[in-house]
Coordinates of C-alpha atoms (C1' of nucleotides) in Angstrom, one line a residue:
Chain A
X1 CA -0.2 0.3 0.1
X2 CA 1.7 3.1 -0.7
X3 CA 2.3 5.7 1.8
X4 CA 0.5 8.1 0.6
X5 CA -3.0 6.4 1.4
X6 CA -1.7 4.8 4.9
X7 CA -3.5 7.7 6.9
X8 CA -7.4 7.0 5.7
X9 CA -8.8 4.5 6.8
X10 CA -9.5 1.3 4.3
X11 CA -6.4 3.0 2.4
X12 CA -5.5 -0.4 1.2
X13 CA -9.2 -0.9 -0.7
X14 CA -8.9 2.6 -1.8
X15 CA -5.3 2.3 -3.2
X16 CA -6.4 -1.1 -5.3
X17 CA -8.9 1.2 -7.3
X18 CA -6.5 4.2 -7.8
X19 CA -4.5 5.0 -10.8
X20 CA -1.5 7.7 -10.8
X21 CA -0.6 10.3 -13.5
X22 CA 2.0 12.5 -13.9
X23 CA 1.2 16.1 -14.9
X24 CA 3.3 18.8 -16.6
X25 CA 3.1 22.3 -14.6
X26 CA -0.5 24.1 -15.9
X27 CA -2.0 20.8 -16.7
X28 CA -6.2 20.8 -16.2
X29 CA -7.2 17.7 -13.9
X30 CA -10.6 18.9 -14.4
X31 CA -12.8 21.7 -15.6
X32 CA -15.6 23.5 -13.3
X33 CA -18.9 22.1 -14.5
X34 CA -17.3 19.0 -15.7
X35 CA -18.8 16.0 -14.5
X36 CA -17.3 14.6 -11.1
X37 CA -16.2 10.9 -11.7
X38 CA -13.0 10.9 -9.5
X39 CA -11.3 11.4 -6.1
X40 CA -8.0 12.6 -6.6
X41 CA -5.0 13.0 -4.4
X42 CA -1.9 14.9 -4.4
X43 CA 0.7 12.2 -4.4
X44 CA 3.4 15.0 -5.1
X45 CA 3.6 18.7 -6.6
X46 CA 0.6 20.8 -5.9
X47 CA -3.0 21.6 -7.8
X48 CA -4.9 24.6 -7.5
X49 CA -8.4 25.1 -7.6
X50 CA -10.0 28.0 -9.3
X51 CA -12.6 29.6 -10.4
X52 CA -12.8 32.5 -13.4
X53 CA -15.4 35.4 -13.7
X54 CA -17.1 36.0 -17.0
X55 CA -14.0 38.3 -17.8
X56 CA -11.4 36.5 -17.3
X57 CA -10.3 37.4 -13.9
X58 CA -9.3 34.3 -11.7
X59 CA -9.7 33.3 -8.1
X60 CA -7.8 30.6 -6.6
X61 CA -9.9 28.9 -3.7
X62 CA -7.2 26.9 -2.5
X63 CA -3.6 25.0 -2.9
X64 CA -3.6 21.1 -2.6
X65 CA -0.4 19.7 -1.3
X66 CA 1.1 16.6 -1.1
X67 CA -1.5 14.3 1.0
X68 CA -4.4 16.7 0.2
X69 CA -8.0 14.7 -1.2
X70 CA -9.9 16.9 -3.7
X71 CA -12.4 16.3 -6.4
X72 CA -15.2 15.1 -3.6
X73 CA -18.5 16.6 -4.7
X74 CA -21.8 15.9 -3.7
X75 CA -23.1 17.1 -6.7
X76 CA -22.9 15.5 -10.1
X77 CA -20.3 18.4 -11.6
X78 CA -17.0 19.7 -9.7
X79 CA -18.1 23.1 -8.7
X80 CA -14.3 24.5 -8.9
X81 CA -11.7 23.9 -12.1
X82 CA -8.5 22.1 -11.0
X83 CA -5.1 22.5 -12.3
X84 CA -1.2 21.3 -11.8
X85 CA 0.4 24.5 -10.1
X86 CA 3.6 23.0 -10.6
X87 CA 4.7 19.4 -12.1
X88 CA 2.7 17.2 -10.2
X89 CA 1.9 13.5 -9.3
X90 CA -1.7 12.6 -8.8
X91 CA -3.7 9.3 -7.8
X92 CA -7.2 9.4 -9.6
X93 CA -9.8 7.1 -7.5
X94 CA -12.8 6.3 -9.4
X95 CA -15.9 8.2 -7.7
X96 CA -18.5 4.9 -7.6
X97 CA -16.7 2.2 -6.1
X98 CA -14.8 4.7 -3.5
X99 CA -18.2 5.8 -2.2
X100 CA -19.3 2.4 -2.2
X101 CA -16.5 1.6 0.3
X102 CA -17.2 4.6 2.0
X103 CA -20.7 3.1 2.6
X104 CA -19.5 0.0 4.0
X105 CA -16.9 1.4 6.1
X106 CA -18.1 4.1 8.7
X107 CA -14.4 4.9 9.9
X108 CA -13.5 6.0 6.1
X109 CA -17.0 8.2 5.7
X110 CA -16.2 10.0 9.4
X111 CA -12.9 10.6 8.0
X112 CA -14.0 12.2 4.6
X113 CA -17.2 14.2 6.5
X114 CA -14.3 15.6 8.7
X115 CA -12.4 16.6 5.9
X116 CA -15.0 18.5 4.3
X117 CA -16.0 20.1 7.9
X118 CA -12.0 21.2 8.1
X119 CA -12.3 22.7 4.6
X120 CA -15.3 24.5 5.3
X121 CA -13.7 25.8 8.1
X122 CA -10.5 26.7 6.1
X123 CA -13.0 28.7 3.8
X124 CA -14.0 30.8 6.6
X125 CA -10.6 31.6 7.7
X126 CA -9.9 32.8 3.5
X127 CA -13.1 34.9 4.0
X128 CA -11.8 36.9 7.0
X129 CA -8.5 37.6 5.4
X130 CA -9.7 38.6 1.9
X131 CA -12.4 41.1 4.0
X132 CA -10.4 42.2 6.3
X133 CA -6.5 42.1 6.2
X134 CA -3.9 44.3 4.3
X135 CA -1.7 43.1 1.4
X136 CA 0.9 42.6 4.5
X137 CA -1.5 40.5 6.4
X138 CA -2.5 38.5 3.8
X139 CA 1.2 37.5 2.7
X140 CA 2.3 36.9 6.1
X141 CA -1.0 34.7 7.0
X142 CA -0.7 32.9 3.5
X143 CA 3.0 31.9 5.0
X144 CA 2.3 31.1 8.3
X145 CA -0.4 28.7 6.7
X146 CA 1.9 26.9 4.3
X147 CA 4.4 26.6 7.3
X148 CA 2.1 24.9 9.5
X149 CA 0.8 22.7 6.3
X150 CA 4.2 21.5 4.7
X151 CA 5.3 20.9 8.5
X152 CA 8.8 21.1 7.4
X153 CA 10.3 23.2 10.1
X154 CA 11.5 26.4 9.5
X155 CA 11.6 26.1 5.5
X156 CA 8.6 27.0 3.8
X157 CA 8.7 25.7 0.1
X158 CA 6.1 27.6 -2.7
X159 CA 5.8 25.2 -5.5
X160 CA 3.5 27.5 -7.2
X161 CA 3.9 31.1 -8.8
X162 CA 3.7 34.4 -7.9
X163 CA 0.6 35.0 -10.0
X164 CA -1.0 31.8 -7.9
X165 CA -0.5 33.3 -4.7
X166 CA -1.9 36.5 -6.0
X167 CA -4.9 35.1 -7.3
X168 CA -5.2 33.5 -3.6
X169 CA -5.1 36.5 -1.8
X170 CA -7.1 38.9 -4.2
X171 CA -3.9 40.9 -4.7
X172 CA -1.5 41.7 -8.4
X173 CA 1.3 39.2 -8.6
X174 CA 3.7 42.7 -8.6
X175 CA 2.5 43.0 -4.9
X176 CA 3.2 39.7 -3.9
X177 CA 6.7 40.3 -4.7
X178 CA 6.8 43.8 -3.0
X179 CA 5.4 42.4 0.1
X180 CA 7.4 39.4 0.4
X181 CA 10.6 41.7 -0.4
X182 CA 9.7 43.9 2.6
X183 CA 9.0 41.5 5.1
X184 CA 12.4 39.6 3.9
X185 CA 14.5 43.0 4.5
X186 CA 12.7 43.5 7.9
X187 CA 14.2 40.1 8.9
X188 CA 11.0 37.8 9.3
X189 CA 12.3 35.5 6.6
X190 CA 15.1 34.6 4.1
X191 CA 14.4 34.0 0.6
X192 CA 17.2 32.0 -1.2
X193 CA 14.9 31.5 -3.8
X194 CA 11.8 32.5 -5.1
X195 CA 10.0 29.5 -3.9
X196 CA 12.2 28.8 -0.6
X197 CA 11.8 30.8 2.8
X198 CA 13.8 30.2 5.9
X199 CA 11.9 31.6 8.4
X200 CA 14.1 33.5 11.1
X201 CA 11.8 35.3 13.4
X202 CA 8.1 33.4 13.3
X203 CA 6.8 35.6 16.3
X204 CA 6.9 38.6 13.7
X205 CA 5.3 36.8 10.9
X206 CA 2.4 35.2 13.2
X207 CA 1.9 38.7 14.7
X208 CA 1.2 40.4 11.4
X209 CA -1.2 37.3 10.2
X210 CA -3.6 38.3 12.5
X211 CA -6.0 35.0 13.6
X212 CA -9.1 35.3 14.4
X213 CA -10.2 35.6 18.3
X214 CA -11.8 32.9 19.7
X215 CA -14.1 34.4 22.5
X216 CA -15.0 30.7 24.7
X217 CA -17.0 32.4 27.1
X218 CA -20.4 30.3 27.5
X219 CA -23.3 32.7 26.9
X220 CA -25.0 32.8 30.2
X221 CA -28.1 35.1 29.4
X222 CA -29.1 33.0 26.4
X223 CA -31.8 31.1 27.5
X224 CA -33.3 33.9 29.3
X225 CA -34.7 35.2 26.0
X226 CA -36.5 32.3 25.0
X227 CA -40.2 31.5 26.2
X228 CA -40.8 27.9 27.8
Chain B
X1 CA -47.7 23.8 11.7
X2 CA -45.9 26.9 11.2
X3 CA -45.5 28.4 7.8
X4 CA -41.9 28.7 8.0
X5 CA -41.3 24.9 8.3
X6 CA -43.6 23.7 5.8
X7 CA -40.8 23.6 3.3
X8 CA -38.9 20.8 5.4
X9 CA -39.6 17.3 5.4
X10 CA -40.8 16.3 9.1
X11 CA -41.3 20.1 9.4
X12 CA -44.4 18.9 12.1
X13 CA -42.0 17.3 13.9
X14 CA -39.4 19.9 14.1
X15 CA -42.1 22.7 15.1
X16 CA -43.2 20.6 18.1
X17 CA -39.6 21.2 19.1
X18 CA -39.2 24.7 18.8
X19 CA -39.4 27.3 20.5
X20 CA -39.8 30.9 19.3
X21 CA -37.8 34.5 20.4
X22 CA -38.1 38.3 20.0
X23 CA -34.6 39.5 19.1
X24 CA -33.9 43.4 19.4
X25 CA -31.1 44.7 17.0
X26 CA -27.8 43.9 17.8
X27 CA -28.6 40.6 19.9
X28 CA -26.4 37.8 20.1
X29 CA -27.8 34.6 19.5
X30 CA -24.7 32.5 19.9
X31 CA -21.0 33.7 20.2
X32 CA -18.5 32.1 18.4
X33 CA -16.9 29.0 20.0
X34 CA -20.0 28.7 22.4
X35 CA -21.4 25.0 22.5
X36 CA -23.7 23.9 19.3
X37 CA -26.9 22.9 21.3
X38 CA -29.3 24.4 19.0
X39 CA -30.4 24.8 15.2
X40 CA -32.3 28.0 14.9
X41 CA -34.3 29.4 11.7
X42 CA -35.2 33.3 11.1
X43 CA -39.0 33.3 11.2
X44 CA -38.9 37.7 10.2
X45 CA -35.8 39.9 10.0
X46 CA -32.3 39.1 9.8
X47 CA -29.2 37.4 10.8
X48 CA -25.8 37.8 10.1
X49 CA -23.0 35.3 10.9
X50 CA -19.7 37.0 11.6
X51 CA -15.7 36.4 12.8
X52 CA -13.5 39.1 14.3
X53 CA -9.8 39.8 14.0
X54 CA -7.8 39.8 17.0
X55 CA -8.2 43.9 17.2
X56 CA -11.4 44.0 16.0
X57 CA -12.0 44.3 12.6
X58 CA -15.3 42.1 11.6
X59 CA -15.8 40.0 8.6
X60 CA -19.9 39.0 8.2
X61 CA -19.7 35.4 6.5
X62 CA -23.8 35.6 5.8
X63 CA -26.9 37.2 6.1
X64 CA -29.7 34.9 6.9
X65 CA -33.2 36.0 5.8
X66 CA -36.7 34.9 6.8
X67 CA -36.5 30.9 5.8
X68 CA -33.4 30.5 6.3
X69 CA -31.7 27.8 8.6
X70 CA -28.3 28.3 10.7
X71 CA -26.2 26.8 13.7
X72 CA -26.3 23.0 12.0
X73 CA -22.6 22.4 13.3
X74 CA -20.6 19.1 12.8
X75 CA -18.5 20.3 15.6
X76 CA -19.4 20.5 19.3
X77 CA -19.0 24.6 19.3
X78 CA -20.5 27.3 16.7
X79 CA -17.6 28.2 13.8
X80 CA -18.8 31.8 13.6
X81 CA -20.8 34.1 16.3
X82 CA -24.7 35.1 15.3
X83 CA -26.2 38.2 15.8
X84 CA -29.8 39.8 14.8
X85 CA -29.2 42.5 12.0
X86 CA -32.1 43.6 13.1
X87 CA -35.6 43.3 15.1
X88 CA -35.6 39.8 14.3
X89 CA -38.0 36.3 15.3
X90 CA -36.0 33.2 15.4
X91 CA -37.2 29.5 16.4
X92 CA -34.7 27.4 18.1
X93 CA -34.5 23.9 17.9
X94 CA -32.5 21.8 20.3
X95 CA -30.1 19.5 18.6
X96 CA -30.1 16.2 19.8
X97 CA -33.9 15.6 19.5
X98 CA -33.5 17.2 16.0
X99 CA -30.6 15.2 14.9
X100 CA -32.6 12.2 15.5
X101 CA -35.4 13.0 13.2
X102 CA -32.9 13.5 10.5
X103 CA -31.5 9.9 11.4
X104 CA -34.8 8.8 11.3
X105 CA -36.3 10.6 8.0
X106 CA -34.0 10.0 5.3
X107 CA -35.8 12.8 3.3
X108 CA -35.0 15.3 6.2
X109 CA -31.6 14.0 6.4
X110 CA -30.9 14.4 2.4
X111 CA -32.6 18.2 2.5
X112 CA -30.3 19.1 5.2
X113 CA -27.3 17.6 3.1
X114 CA -28.6 19.9 0.0
X115 CA -28.5 22.7 2.8
X116 CA -24.7 22.4 3.6
X117 CA -24.0 21.8 -0.1
X118 CA -25.6 25.1 -0.9
X119 CA -24.1 27.0 1.4
X120 CA -20.5 26.0 0.7
X121 CA -20.9 26.7 -3.2
X122 CA -22.6 30.2 -1.9
X123 CA -19.7 30.5 0.0
X124 CA -17.0 29.7 -3.3
X125 CA -19.2 33.0 -4.6
X126 CA -18.3 35.3 -1.8
X127 CA -14.4 34.3 -2.3
X128 CA -14.8 35.0 -6.1
X129 CA -16.4 38.5 -5.1
X130 CA -13.9 39.5 -2.4
X131 CA -10.7 38.2 -4.4
X132 CA -11.9 39.5 -7.9
X133 CA -14.3 42.5 -7.9
X134 CA -14.2 46.1 -7.6
X135 CA -16.5 47.7 -5.0
X136 CA -18.9 48.7 -7.3
X137 CA -19.0 45.0 -8.9
X138 CA -19.4 43.9 -5.2
X139 CA -22.1 46.0 -4.4
X140 CA -23.9 45.1 -7.2
X141 CA -23.4 41.4 -6.9
X142 CA -24.6 41.9 -3.1
X143 CA -27.8 43.7 -4.7
X144 CA -28.4 40.6 -7.2
X145 CA -28.1 38.3 -4.6
X146 CA -30.3 40.1 -2.3
X147 CA -33.1 40.4 -4.8
X148 CA -33.0 37.0 -6.1
X149 CA -33.4 35.7 -2.3
X150 CA -36.0 38.2 -1.3
X151 CA -38.1 37.1 -4.5
X152 CA -40.2 40.3 -4.3
X153 CA -39.9 41.4 -7.9
X154 CA -38.4 44.7 -7.9
X155 CA -38.3 45.9 -4.6
X156 CA -35.1 44.8 -2.2
X157 CA -35.5 45.2 1.3
X158 CA -31.9 45.7 2.9
X159 CA -32.9 44.5 6.5
X160 CA -28.9 45.6 7.9
X161 CA -27.1 48.5 7.9
X162 CA -24.4 49.8 5.7
X163 CA -21.8 48.8 8.3
X164 CA -22.7 45.5 8.3
X165 CA -23.1 45.7 4.3
X166 CA -19.9 46.9 3.9
X167 CA -18.1 44.2 6.5
X168 CA -19.7 41.6 4.5
X169 CA -18.2 43.3 1.3
X170 CA -14.5 44.0 2.3
X171 CA -15.9 48.0 2.2
X172 CA -15.8 50.4 4.6
X173 CA -19.8 52.0 5.4
X174 CA -18.6 55.1 3.5
X175 CA -17.7 52.9 0.2
X176 CA -21.0 51.4 0.2
X177 CA -22.8 54.7 0.7
X178 CA -21.0 56.3 -2.1
X179 CA -21.2 53.3 -4.6
X180 CA -24.9 52.8 -4.1
X181 CA -25.6 57.0 -4.4
X182 CA -23.7 56.4 -7.6
X183 CA -25.5 53.1 -9.0
X184 CA -28.3 55.2 -8.2
X185 CA -27.6 58.3 -10.0
X186 CA -26.7 55.7 -13.0
X187 CA -30.2 54.7 -13.4
X188 CA -29.6 51.2 -11.8
X189 CA -32.3 51.6 -9.2
X190 CA -34.2 54.2 -7.0
X191 CA -33.9 54.3 -3.2
X192 CA -36.6 55.7 -1.5
X193 CA -35.2 55.0 1.5
X194 CA -31.7 53.9 2.9
X195 CA -33.3 50.3 3.0
X196 CA -35.5 50.2 0.5
X197 CA -34.3 49.8 -3.5
X198 CA -36.3 49.7 -6.7
X199 CA -34.7 48.4 -9.3
X200 CA -35.2 50.1 -12.5
X201 CA -32.3 48.5 -15.2
X202 CA -32.1 44.9 -14.0
X203 CA -29.9 44.3 -16.7
X204 CA -27.3 46.8 -15.7
X205 CA -26.6 45.7 -12.2
X206 CA -26.2 42.2 -13.3
X207 CA -23.6 43.4 -16.0
X208 CA -21.6 44.9 -13.2
X209 CA -22.3 41.7 -10.8
X210 CA -20.2 39.8 -13.2
X211 CA -21.0 36.1 -12.3
X212 CA -18.4 33.6 -12.9
X213 CA -18.3 31.7 -16.2
X214 CA -19.4 28.0 -16.0
X215 CA -17.5 25.6 -18.4
X216 CA -19.6 22.8 -19.4
X217 CA -17.2 21.0 -21.8
X218 CA -15.9 17.9 -21.4
X219 CA -12.7 17.1 -20.7
X220 CA -12.1 15.1 -23.7
X221 CA -8.1 14.5 -23.5
X222 CA -8.6 13.7 -20.1
X223 CA -8.4 10.0 -19.6
X224 CA -5.1 9.8 -22.1
X225 CA -3.5 11.3 -19.3
X226 CA -3.6 8.2 -17.2
X227 CA -2.0 4.8 -16.8
X228 CA -4.3 1.7 -17.7
Chain C
dC1 C1' -39.6 68.9 20.7
dG2 C1' -34.5 67.7 21.4
dC3 C1' -31.2 64.2 21.6
dG4 C1' -28.5 60.2 19.1
dC5 C1' -27.3 57.5 15.7
dG6 C1' -26.6 56.2 11.1
dC7 C1' -26.7 57.6 6.9
dT8 C1' -24.4 60.8 3.4
dT9 C1' -21.2 63.5 1.3
dG10 C1' -16.6 66.0 0.6
dA11 C1' -11.7 66.7 0.9
dC12 C1' -7.5 64.7 1.6
dT13 C1' -4.4 60.6 2.2
dA14 C1' -2.5 55.7 1.7
dA15 C1' -2.7 51.6 -0.5
dC16 C1' -2.7 48.8 -4.0
dT17 C1' -2.6 48.6 -9.2
dT18 C1' -0.9 49.8 -13.5
dC19 C1' 2.6 50.1 -16.4
dA20 C1' 7.3 49.7 -18.1
dA21 C1' 11.9 47.5 -18.0
dA22 C1' 15.5 45.5 -16.1
dG23 C1' 17.4 40.7 -13.7
dA24 C1' 16.8 35.4 -13.0
dT25 C1' 15.5 30.8 -13.9
dG26 C1' 14.9 27.0 -16.5
dG27 C1' 14.4 24.5 -20.5
dT28 C1' 15.8 22.9 -25.5
dG29 C1' 17.9 22.6 -29.2
dG30 C1' 22.4 23.1 -31.7
Chain D
dC1 C1' 27.9 21.3 -22.9
dC2 C1' 27.0 25.7 -23.8
dA3 C1' 23.7 29.4 -25.7
dC4 C1' 19.6 31.1 -26.3
dC5 C1' 15.0 32.0 -25.6
dA6 C1' 10.5 32.2 -23.1
dT7 C1' 8.9 32.9 -18.8
dC8 C1' 8.6 34.5 -14.4
dT9 C1' 10.4 37.1 -10.8
dT10 C1' 11.8 41.7 -9.6
dT11 C1' 12.1 46.6 -9.0
dG12 C1' 10.8 51.6 -10.2
dA13 C1' 7.4 55.5 -11.0
dA14 C1' 3.0 57.1 -12.1
dG15 C1' -2.1 56.6 -11.6
dT16 C1' -6.7 54.8 -9.9
dT17 C1' -9.3 53.0 -6.1
dA18 C1' -10.9 52.5 -1.6
dG19 C1' -9.8 54.1 2.9
dT20 C1' -9.4 58.0 6.6
dC21 C1' -11.2 61.9 8.8
dA22 C1' -14.5 64.9 9.4
dA23 C1' -19.1 67.6 9.1
dG24 C1' -24.2 68.0 8.0
dC25 C1' -28.7 65.8 7.5
dG26 C1' -32.4 62.8 8.1
dC27 C1' -34.8 59.7 10.8
dG28 C1' -36.5 57.3 15.0
dC29 C1' -36.6 57.2 19.8
dG30 C1' -37.2 59.0 24.0

DNA sequence: CGCGCGCTTGACTAACTTCAAAGATGGTGG
DNA sequence: CCACCATCTTTGAAGTTAGTCAAGCGCGCG
């Protein structure tokens, strides 16, 4: 059984269904609106999920990194298009047998539900980022997110281009460049190559990437407002 | 059975669980991070779901209008806070019995799943709006959305304040004001009161509110890239 | 009737975009 | 193996958009 499916319950059975493919940079995995006949799993590289406006502006909803599954839809078609953000290796799992497997295995079904839940919460974070944060804060929060997801200590790899990052953060590629150069000059990190970041001052980066506050006080007055 | 639950399967049984409450403008329904013990349904008025950054900036993720259900969580706590955007009437449905009902009634379970799906798709639309659109386009697309949701012909009611709309669109209240005044002057609509819009030129409004393109061409080359 | 709050408008400022051009980088073919 | 070319990144300068600050208006509530 391949390493990249070990994390999932029923990984062995899923692996038996999967086929592999190498995609060149920019290759399309599926278009927006295309029939959703397969799940996909990133084995190596990176995939971007995006949508376009009618006049060609692009919004990258999400980046998928090795270990991430995408293309699991409740509907009949894919809601977003998916392309390789760099040369990548993907596993394709046919939808029907995979769904049958999930129905038979409650643990797998539960894992997939958790995955959807996490993706939804992640979507809320991106909404907050786009609605509230400045360019510097968006870039910093993106880098913190990438650092957490790649989990490689103080090194962050950026498998996608500046344009992709810009479309993800609602900024121009030039603004992404300038902002990163500025953070770099400020000592937050070093940048030996455009796609390699060495974090020097994680605290400074996290301070810029203002996370939301999570008030946890129980709402004591709440019940008084309701009739029995 | 109240009219506002007739649309749902098992509405009668749900209605038996519900209690009603009148909330004044600004009242909190539940806080972010509070235990998710109830579902809620908007009977009249409007509710906003929002999150805060650590320094107090706010992002309104969603507005709920009469007939909308919210507070259905997979997790143990609410992911966002909910407040009345104006004086409102809500129905509160305790979570456990409601979930038991959903388990017993596949039609209800399916309806709730569709609701979650629709909400997710809606989230993608908001992402595109924040990442790609100008202030004018954001306001126009918000008005088109409200027109579709309230479904009252050419009249749109805006039960929320300019600040709420701004926090929803990633704009300042002043910018919302100015943009609406400008659209009004341009003849797109009339505004007899700040919270009443009479659409005059729906085509112009929809043209500004650039929806995404939905390519539907099947991906014929796709299978050639995969090994058997 | 007066007060307060939210809406509206104006003038100015800051932030981001746009346009333009100069380095890097990596892949291809000679 | 190296040189060339296309592409992406980076930087600079000017332009636009939306934000900030401030004041006036209007409505609803007390």
